[in-house]
Amino acid sequence: MESAATDAELDSLVQDAIVWASQHGLVVGLGGTAPPAALIHAPLSLLPVAFPASRFQQAKAAMTTFNTLIDRVAADEGYLFDTLELAGQQDDFTGRLLQLLQDSKPARAAAAAAAGAKEVVLGVHRSDYMLDAPSGGFLQVELNTIASSFACLSSITSQLHHYTLQRLAAASSSSSSSDAAAAALQLLSASRLPSNAALQGICRALAAAVVAAGGPGAVMVMVVQPGERNAYDQQWLQHTLWTEHGIVTRRLTLAQIPDCLQLQPDAAGAGSRLVFADSGTPVGLVYFRLVHHVVADSGTPVGLVYFRAGYTPNDYPTDKEWQARALIEASTAAKCPTVAYQLAGSKKVQQDLAAPGVVERFMGQQQGADLRQLFAGLWSLDNITEPTTAAVIQDAIQNPDRFVLKPQREGGGNNLYGPELSAALQQGLAAGGDSLAAFILMQRIVPPPQRSVFVRGGAWGEDESLSELGIYGTFLRVGDEVVINEEVGHLVRTKTSSSNEGGVAAGFAVLDSPLLSEPGEGLLPPQLDGSSGSTAAAAAAASWGESGGVLAAARALLQQQQQQQQQQQQ
Amino acid sequence: MESAATDAELDSLVQDAIVWASQHGLVVGLGGTAPPAALIHAPLSLLPVAFPASRFQQAKAAMTTFNTLIDRVAADEGYLFDTLELAGQQDDFTGRLLQLLQDSKPARAAAAAAAGAKEVVLGVHRSDYMLDAPSGGFLQVELNTIASSFACLSSITSQLHHYTLQRLAAASSSSSSSDAAAAALQLLSASRLPSNAALQGICRALAAAVVAAGGPGAVMVMVVQPGERNAYDQQWLQHTLWTEHGIVTRRLTLAQIPDCLQLQPDAAGAGSRLVFADSGTPVGLVYFRLVHHVVADSGTPVGLVYFRAGYTPNDYPTDKEWQARALIEASTAAKCPTVAYQLAGSKKVQQDLAAPGVVERFMGQQQGADLRQLFAGLWSLDNITEPTTAAVIQDAIQNPDRFVLKPQREGGGNNLYGPELSAALQQGLAAGGDSLAAFILMQRIVPPPQRSVFVRGGAWGEDESLSELGIYGTFLRVGDEVVINEEVGHLVRTKTSSSNEGGVAAGFAVLDSPLLSEPGEGLLPPQLDGSSGSTAAAAAAASWGESGGVLAAARALLQQQQQQQQQQQQ
């Protein structure tokens, strides 16, 4: 059994990877009772995961179109109000965001009407996908328009895998290679890792927005959750904004903002600028997961408010947090996102865009068709007596494993699957009316499992895995001019196939990166590898973990190395 | 009181520095009950410490001469035996090293006699100094020829201080500066930080030695202590050796070496090569403070054995560790250091070199005089009835604060000061004979205190401080040819002035870096700043911490910034 013999070699690669991560800032807070400054390597996958090259390129290429779509949807406030009205009644969070959009209209109109005034709108989005075995490509899971995280740690993970594949190649290159080892070396070539400069790309957009809206000397306010554990991902943005663009970041919680920031009428009459409060008294700024009292730069203009919090109702325990949103929305500072952008990224809008003709109305037939290839089936439950909806509901009750029931509100964590999904739909039908309007029904994506080495807290284990791909996009509009519309990088998160939910920060998933492959090379799962849907293919899928995929190729290389050494000694 | 007002600003600089350190691998193991992979920023000084530029350059310039001195002393084995004979009788550790030098003579002679054989000798040294107020310059504390640590973390600390001074300058440049602030800005310019590429320089020398002695495909064995907490400093060497020179490092403890390595007669008859054992069975290699069982590269040649352990008797609990030294010494692998180099760096030899005419005998009058400027007074206690020695002992008993009594053996930690020093000398005199021969008496260096911000475990505090400067040198000789003789970088460690002893790893000292200054600028302590020895100067020294020095200049900058802001608001 080769796996036992190569476990020792894998272990040494893991230890190398842990040290590399610790040296290069691929870290998270240790948490628990440790000192707040204590760290540990981020949860990682030792090796990259195989993705079909053409499908990866398709997802990347679509990102600038998604950026444009969000901007057009957000600009169509009538559409937002119509689409979200019912959801807003069902869900208090969506309702308050809609109210904020309504209430800020006069301030936004005044700013727009002033001479020379130009609205600055920044989008930093991440479109998330999973591979779907039945369709053979990526299907969109969700499109995040607020607080898209892990761009920085993901960029460093791509570098780590570059390093790991080079170590692996070097470990085997000293042997005179067999054909099998040569093939494995070629499959695991570091040149198959797409470059990933998400950190640099996002900072470029943040910096441009700060300057466009705030002018020289303006700072970025990063809105953070109190006690953020993933602060190192955020700190990399701050660090790069400073070293590459000379821009200072201030971290504030929503609750601190009404005391720390204030509106100041612009000298030219073009709306109200957002500046640090002029009290001169110390205000609390959040550094490094701790709250410290420092003297703020009173009067300093805020060019951009960048939200890494505020996407879940839990971030608004009191009215003060809503006051913060209102203050920001009424200012001429760039917001990433605006309330309109946040609503444009809601699951309800995502579902509506998937309905026949809707995305086409915003993007035209050609681009609409391009995006639609990446949409999973999505059904509104606003009108459960409408014949199509009623049929889908019955289908889902009968075949719950082909569907996901998602709550309309943001923040995740409460998706329903299987028997729970059936039960919730049946209860909804029994209650009647709009009792299911707070949910949307979604085609369940069926990703083909692969095998991964999970490295967490200094320990590792091998398991069957599922991976999710995120593509980052940046979009900056100043007035009518689109200054930036870019796809800037990617994120891969991998979790064990036995877990339905969970992210990196919650400890379920690990950071990963893609290794691009063509069908027929043996790296991709058989469901994606050009095999037919026969029972032979099913058998191939069952045994594939032993002989195919990235981990199997790595083991083949290490095994080959051992055999060479043993032969040399005989 | 300005310090209270600027504490908040300093705190924000500290938090920045902690994040920077965590992102850039300036880390140590967390230790305690945390997972072995848990980390925390290395103990550090927030700001650099002021050193007189000319004296710093003098210490740097002397390093290549010290490198040559060590090589000549080590080559003169008769001198080593004569000088260390008595110390070897008193101190078992020195005795065993001498025995090893004696026992390895035949193997070394055989290797040298073979056709085409060239001995490869590598030195990686660190000469440590403290500023001495009475003499105004640096005096040598010790010259380390084995396991000189912290080169890597020190290189990163230099980068950190570059970053910190730039942040400080940026924090104040937004204000229209007063003359005082402009002066402070100039004093704290990052251009005053000397560049420090100790990591790169040492790796260059290690790589050259591996190739010279082992040829292509050879690896470096790093000899480490079990459970090393400072592994990240060592891992940076391994990482850089790999990424910049393509050379693999294997970590082994002394106890593992007799099982893992063996001698193999060279095909050309030129001595015995050191190779990994051919058992084919898994051997234990030490990764990342843990011992893992991996399949070693059986038969792989070892080009260099680099000791980061073996400098203290505690590293030799059984005879197995001495077997390891004998095995290594008998091989043609380069050793850093050889036993002869290790003995040449002993305190006893250091003391003997300081005696009249000795260093001059090795280096000639001119270079001898250059080195002697950096020597503190050092007195042998081998012959306590000799009139000069007897007089010095009486002086030390009467004035113990002007002396240090150092044990001859390596490893540190047991120096005697003050009343303990007097008592030990009086006991020695009473016992008579060579009862004090295991000690040397040294002039106590009187460093002028400065003020520093100590950052440890995420917390910080300000205190009076003393700093120690280390200069790294590398020396590579192949046969008679000196291939490398370089000064490659520096280390500054700073501790509170109330502590007599203690290093960074033990938690007493913090990593620091030098800020070069000229007398009269106000950055240097008054004792070094060109003032006379009057009572006025003493008063200036007493109040200097409030108004002079690096920390005071930084506070002046931050204070200036606050005042500007308050004025803008009135």
Short mmCIF file of N, CA, C and O in Angstrom, two decimals, chain A residues 443-520:
data_model
loop_
_atom_site.label_atom_id
_atom_site.label_comp_id
_atom_site.label_asym_id
_atom_site.label_seq_id
_atom_site.Cartn_x
_atom_site.Cartn_y
_atom_site.Cartn_z
N GLN A 443 -31.39 25.05 -7.20
CA GLN A 443 -30.86 23.77 -7.68
C GLN A 443 -29.64 23.40 -6.84
O GLN A 443 -28.76 24.23 -6.64
N ARG A 444 -29.60 22.19 -6.34
CA ARG A 444 -28.43 21.80 -5.58
C ARG A 444 -27.31 21.40 -6.54
O ARG A 444 -27.49 20.51 -7.37
N ILE A 445 -26.18 22.08 -6.40
CA ILE A 445 -25.03 21.77 -7.25
C ILE A 445 -24.41 20.47 -6.73
O ILE A 445 -24.35 20.24 -5.53
N VAL A 446 -24.01 19.59 -7.66
CA VAL A 446 -23.46 18.28 -7.28
C VAL A 446 -21.98 18.23 -7.63
O VAL A 446 -21.60 17.80 -8.72
N PRO A 447 -21.13 18.72 -6.74
CA PRO A 447 -19.71 18.76 -7.08
C PRO A 447 -19.08 17.38 -6.99
O PRO A 447 -19.40 16.61 -6.08
N PRO A 448 -18.17 17.05 -7.92
CA PRO A 448 -17.47 15.77 -7.84
C PRO A 448 -16.40 15.83 -6.75
O PRO A 448 -15.60 16.76 -6.73
N PRO A 449 -16.40 14.89 -5.83
CA PRO A 449 -15.38 14.94 -4.77
C PRO A 449 -13.97 14.67 -5.31
O PRO A 449 -13.80 13.95 -6.28
N GLN A 450 -12.99 15.29 -4.66
CA GLN A 450 -11.59 14.97 -4.94
C GLN A 450 -10.97 14.52 -3.61
O GLN A 450 -11.70 14.24 -2.66
N ARG A 451 -9.65 14.39 -3.54
CA ARG A 451 -9.00 14.05 -2.27
C ARG A 451 -7.99 15.13 -1.91
O ARG A 451 -7.25 15.59 -2.77
N SER A 452 -7.97 15.54 -0.65
CA SER A 452 -7.10 16.65 -0.23
C SER A 452 -6.41 16.32 1.08
O SER A 452 -6.89 15.50 1.87
N VAL A 453 -5.28 16.97 1.31
CA VAL A 453 -4.59 16.92 2.60
C VAL A 453 -4.94 18.22 3.34
O VAL A 453 -4.54 19.30 2.92
N PHE A 454 -5.71 18.09 4.42
CA PHE A 454 -6.14 19.24 5.21
C PHE A 454 -5.11 19.50 6.31
O PHE A 454 -4.77 18.59 7.06
N VAL A 455 -4.62 20.74 6.39
CA VAL A 455 -3.62 21.10 7.41
C VAL A 455 -4.24 22.16 8.31
O VAL A 455 -4.54 23.27 7.86
N ARG A 456 -4.44 21.80 9.57
CA ARG A 456 -5.10 22.73 10.52
C ARG A 456 -4.39 22.65 11.86
O ARG A 456 -4.16 21.56 12.37
N GLY A 457 -4.07 23.80 12.42
CA GLY A 457 -3.51 23.85 13.78
C GLY A 457 -2.26 23.01 13.93
O GLY A 457 -2.00 22.45 15.00
N GLY A 458 -1.47 22.89 12.86
CA GLY A 458 -0.21 22.16 12.93
C GLY A 458 -0.34 20.67 12.66
O GLY A 458 0.66 19.96 12.58
N ALA A 459 -1.57 20.16 12.53
CA ALA A 459 -1.79 18.73 12.27
C ALA A 459 -2.38 18.56 10.88
O ALA A 459 -2.87 19.51 10.27
N TRP A 460 -2.35 17.33 10.35
CA TRP A 460 -2.90 17.12 9.01
C TRP A 460 -3.62 15.80 8.90
O TRP A 460 -3.41 14.89 9.72
N GLY A 461 -4.48 15.71 7.88
CA GLY A 461 -5.19 14.47 7.59
C GLY A 461 -5.67 14.50 6.16
O GLY A 461 -5.84 15.57 5.58
N GLU A 462 -5.86 13.31 5.59
CA GLU A 462 -6.33 13.22 4.21
C GLU A 462 -7.82 12.91 4.24
O GLU A 462 -8.28 12.14 5.09
N ASP A 463 -8.58 13.52 3.32
CA ASP A 463 -10.02 13.25 3.30
C ASP A 463 -10.58 13.55 1.93
O ASP A 463 -9.96 14.24 1.12
N GLU A 464 -11.77 13.02 1.67
CA GLU A 464 -12.51 13.37 0.46
C GLU A 464 -12.96 14.82 0.59
O GLU A 464 -13.38 15.24 1.68
N SER A 465 -12.90 15.56 -0.51
CA SER A 465 -13.08 17.01 -0.39
C SER A 465 -13.94 17.59 -1.50
O SER A 465 -14.06 17.03 -2.59
N LEU A 466 -14.54 18.73 -1.20
CA LEU A 466 -15.27 19.54 -2.17
C LEU A 466 -14.67 20.95 -2.14
O LEU A 466 -14.34 21.44 -1.07
N SER A 467 -14.58 21.58 -3.30
CA SER A 467 -13.96 22.89 -3.37
C SER A 467 -14.90 23.92 -3.95
O SER A 467 -15.72 23.62 -4.82
N GLU A 468 -14.74 25.16 -3.49
CA GLU A 468 -15.53 26.28 -3.98
C GLU A 468 -14.58 27.32 -4.55
O GLU A 468 -13.57 27.65 -3.93
N LEU A 469 -14.88 27.80 -5.74
CA LEU A 469 -14.04 28.80 -6.40
C LEU A 469 -14.68 30.17 -6.27
O LEU A 469 -15.88 30.33 -6.52
N GLY A 470 -13.90 31.16 -5.88
CA GLY A 470 -14.38 32.54 -5.89
C GLY A 470 -13.53 33.36 -6.85
O GLY A 470 -12.32 33.18 -6.91
N ILE A 471 -14.20 34.24 -7.61
CA ILE A 471 -13.48 35.14 -8.52
C ILE A 471 -13.72 36.57 -8.03
O ILE A 471 -14.86 36.97 -7.80
N TYR A 472 -12.62 37.32 -7.85
CA TYR A 472 -12.73 38.69 -7.36
C TYR A 472 -12.82 39.67 -8.53
O TYR A 472 -12.06 39.56 -9.50
N GLY A 473 -13.73 40.63 -8.41
CA GLY A 473 -13.84 41.68 -9.40
C GLY A 473 -13.83 43.04 -8.73
O GLY A 473 -14.32 43.20 -7.62
N THR A 474 -13.25 44.04 -9.41
CA THR A 474 -13.28 45.41 -8.91
C THR A 474 -13.86 46.31 -9.99
O THR A 474 -13.64 46.11 -11.19
N PHE A 475 -14.62 47.31 -9.54
CA PHE A 475 -15.34 48.20 -10.44
C PHE A 475 -15.37 49.58 -9.80
O PHE A 475 -15.81 49.73 -8.66
N LEU A 476 -14.88 50.58 -10.51
CA LEU A 476 -14.89 51.95 -9.99
C LEU A 476 -15.50 52.87 -11.03
O LEU A 476 -15.03 52.94 -12.16
N ARG A 477 -16.57 53.53 -10.63
CA ARG A 477 -17.22 54.50 -11.50
C ARG A 477 -17.16 55.87 -10.85
O ARG A 477 -17.48 56.02 -9.67
N VAL A 478 -16.73 56.87 -11.62
CA VAL A 478 -16.70 58.26 -11.16
C VAL A 478 -17.63 59.03 -12.08
O VAL A 478 -17.33 59.23 -13.25
N GLY A 479 -18.78 59.41 -11.53
CA GLY A 479 -19.81 60.00 -12.40
C GLY A 479 -20.25 58.94 -13.40
O GLY A 479 -20.58 57.82 -13.02
N ASP A 480 -20.20 59.28 -14.68
CA ASP A 480 -20.60 58.32 -15.70
C ASP A 480 -19.43 57.50 -16.23
O ASP A 480 -19.63 56.60 -17.05
N GLU A 481 -18.24 57.83 -15.75
CA GLU A 481 -17.07 57.19 -16.32
C GLU A 481 -16.66 55.94 -15.53
O GLU A 481 -16.42 56.03 -14.32
N VAL A 482 -16.59 54.81 -16.22
CA VAL A 482 -16.10 53.59 -15.58
C VAL A 482 -14.57 53.62 -15.63
O VAL A 482 -13.96 53.50 -16.69
N VAL A 483 -13.96 53.82 -14.44
CA VAL A 483 -12.51 53.98 -14.37
C VAL A 483 -11.82 52.63 -14.26
O VAL A 483 -10.73 52.41 -14.80
N ILE A 484 -12.43 51.72 -13.54
CA ILE A 484 -11.87 50.37 -13.36
C ILE A 484 -12.99 49.35 -13.54
O ILE A 484 -14.08 49.51 -12.97
N ASN A 485 -12.75 48.33 -14.35
CA ASN A 485 -13.63 47.16 -14.40
C ASN A 485 -12.75 45.95 -14.67
O ASN A 485 -12.39 45.68 -15.81
N GLU A 486 -12.37 45.27 -13.60
CA GLU A 486 -11.34 44.23 -13.71
C GLU A 486 -11.73 42.95 -12.98
O GLU A 486 -12.43 42.98 -11.97
N GLU A 487 -11.22 41.84 -13.49
CA GLU A 487 -11.17 40.59 -12.74
C GLU A 487 -9.77 40.55 -12.15
O GLU A 487 -8.78 40.68 -12.87
N VAL A 488 -9.63 40.40 -10.80
CA VAL A 488 -8.31 40.61 -10.19
C VAL A 488 -7.72 39.38 -9.51
O VAL A 488 -6.57 39.43 -9.06
N GLY A 489 -8.45 38.29 -9.44
CA GLY A 489 -7.84 37.13 -8.78
C GLY A 489 -8.90 36.16 -8.31
O GLY A 489 -10.08 36.30 -8.65
N HIS A 490 -8.46 35.18 -7.54
CA HIS A 490 -9.39 34.12 -7.17
C HIS A 490 -9.12 33.58 -5.78
O HIS A 490 -8.10 33.90 -5.16
N LEU A 491 -10.05 32.78 -5.31
CA LEU A 491 -9.99 32.14 -4.00
C LEU A 491 -10.50 30.72 -4.18
O LEU A 491 -11.48 30.51 -4.90
N VAL A 492 -9.84 29.75 -3.56
CA VAL A 492 -10.42 28.41 -3.50
C VAL A 492 -10.50 28.01 -2.03
O VAL A 492 -9.52 28.13 -1.29
N ARG A 493 -11.67 27.58 -1.61
CA ARG A 493 -11.86 27.03 -0.27
C ARG A 493 -12.29 25.58 -0.41
O ARG A 493 -13.17 25.27 -1.23
N THR A 494 -11.69 24.73 0.37
CA THR A 494 -11.96 23.30 0.27
C THR A 494 -12.41 22.79 1.62
O THR A 494 -11.86 23.16 2.66
N LYS A 495 -13.45 21.95 1.60
CA LYS A 495 -13.91 21.35 2.86
C LYS A 495 -14.12 19.86 2.65
O LYS A 495 -14.11 19.37 1.52
N THR A 496 -14.25 19.13 3.74
CA THR A 496 -14.49 17.70 3.61
C THR A 496 -15.87 17.50 3.00
O THR A 496 -16.81 18.26 3.27
N SER A 497 -16.00 16.46 2.18
CA SER A 497 -17.26 16.27 1.45
C SER A 497 -18.40 15.89 2.39
O SER A 497 -19.56 15.99 2.01
N SER A 498 -18.08 15.51 3.61
CA SER A 498 -19.15 15.12 4.54
C SER A 498 -19.79 16.32 5.23
O SER A 498 -20.78 16.19 5.91
N SER A 499 -19.21 17.51 5.04
CA SER A 499 -19.75 18.69 5.72
C SER A 499 -20.58 19.51 4.75
O SER A 499 -20.14 19.83 3.65
N ASN A 500 -21.82 19.85 5.12
CA ASN A 500 -22.69 20.62 4.25
C ASN A 500 -22.32 22.09 4.19
O ASN A 500 -22.51 22.76 3.20
N GLU A 501 -21.79 22.63 5.28
CA GLU A 501 -21.63 24.07 5.41
C GLU A 501 -20.28 24.42 6.02
O GLU A 501 -19.53 23.55 6.42
N GLY A 502 -20.02 25.69 6.12
CA GLY A 502 -18.91 26.14 6.92
C GLY A 502 -17.80 26.78 6.12
O GLY A 502 -17.46 26.35 5.04
N GLY A 503 -17.23 27.83 6.67
CA GLY A 503 -16.19 28.59 6.00
C GLY A 503 -14.84 28.40 6.65
O GLY A 503 -14.69 27.67 7.63
N VAL A 504 -13.83 29.10 6.09
CA VAL A 504 -12.47 29.02 6.61
C VAL A 504 -12.40 29.57 8.02
O VAL A 504 -11.82 28.97 8.92
N ALA A 505 -13.01 30.76 8.21
CA ALA A 505 -12.92 31.41 9.51
C ALA A 505 -13.57 30.55 10.59
O ALA A 505 -13.13 30.52 11.73
N ALA A 506 -14.62 29.83 10.22
CA ALA A 506 -15.31 28.98 11.20
C ALA A 506 -14.56 27.68 11.44
O ALA A 506 -14.94 26.90 12.30
N GLY A 507 -13.50 27.43 10.67
CA GLY A 507 -12.67 26.24 10.91
C GLY A 507 -13.08 25.02 10.12
O GLY A 507 -12.46 23.98 10.24
N PHE A 508 -14.12 25.13 9.28
CA PHE A 508 -14.55 23.97 8.51
C PHE A 508 -13.73 23.82 7.22
O PHE A 508 -13.33 22.73 6.86
N ALA A 509 -13.52 24.92 6.54
CA ALA A 509 -12.85 24.87 5.25
C ALA A 509 -11.39 25.29 5.40
O ALA A 509 -10.99 25.88 6.40
N VAL A 510 -10.59 24.94 4.37
CA VAL A 510 -9.19 25.35 4.34
C VAL A 510 -8.95 26.16 3.06
O VAL A 510 -9.67 26.01 2.07
N LEU A 511 -7.92 27.00 3.10
CA LEU A 511 -7.55 27.77 1.92
C LEU A 511 -6.85 26.86 0.92
O LEU A 511 -6.04 26.01 1.29
N ASP A 512 -7.16 27.06 -0.35
CA ASP A 512 -6.66 26.17 -1.39
C ASP A 512 -6.36 27.02 -2.63
O ASP A 512 -6.52 28.25 -2.59
N SER A 513 -5.91 26.42 -3.70
CA SER A 513 -5.73 27.14 -4.96
C SER A 513 -5.94 26.17 -6.11
O SER A 513 -5.86 24.95 -5.92
N PRO A 514 -6.23 26.70 -7.32
CA PRO A 514 -6.54 25.80 -8.44
C PRO A 514 -5.29 25.36 -9.20
O PRO A 514 -4.34 26.11 -9.35
N LEU A 515 -5.32 24.11 -9.66
CA LEU A 515 -4.31 23.58 -10.58
C LEU A 515 -5.08 23.28 -11.86
O LEU A 515 -6.00 22.45 -11.85
N LEU A 516 -4.72 23.93 -12.94
CA LEU A 516 -5.53 23.82 -14.15
C LEU A 516 -5.17 22.58 -14.95
O LEU A 516 -3.99 22.25 -15.11
N SER A 517 -6.19 21.89 -15.43
CA SER A 517 -5.97 20.64 -16.14
C SER A 517 -6.93 20.51 -17.32
O SER A 517 -7.99 21.15 -17.34
N GLU A 518 -6.55 19.69 -18.27
CA GLU A 518 -7.41 19.39 -19.42
C GLU A 518 -8.05 18.02 -19.21
O GLU A 518 -7.45 17.15 -18.57
N PRO A 519 -9.24 17.81 -19.78
CA PRO A 519 -9.84 16.47 -19.68
C PRO A 519 -8.90 15.41 -20.29
O PRO A 519 -8.17 15.70 -21.24
N GLY A 520 -8.90 14.23 -19.71
CA GLY A 520 -8.09 13.14 -20.25
C GLY A 520 -6.71 13.03 -19.65
O GLY A 520 -6.00 12.05 -19.87
#
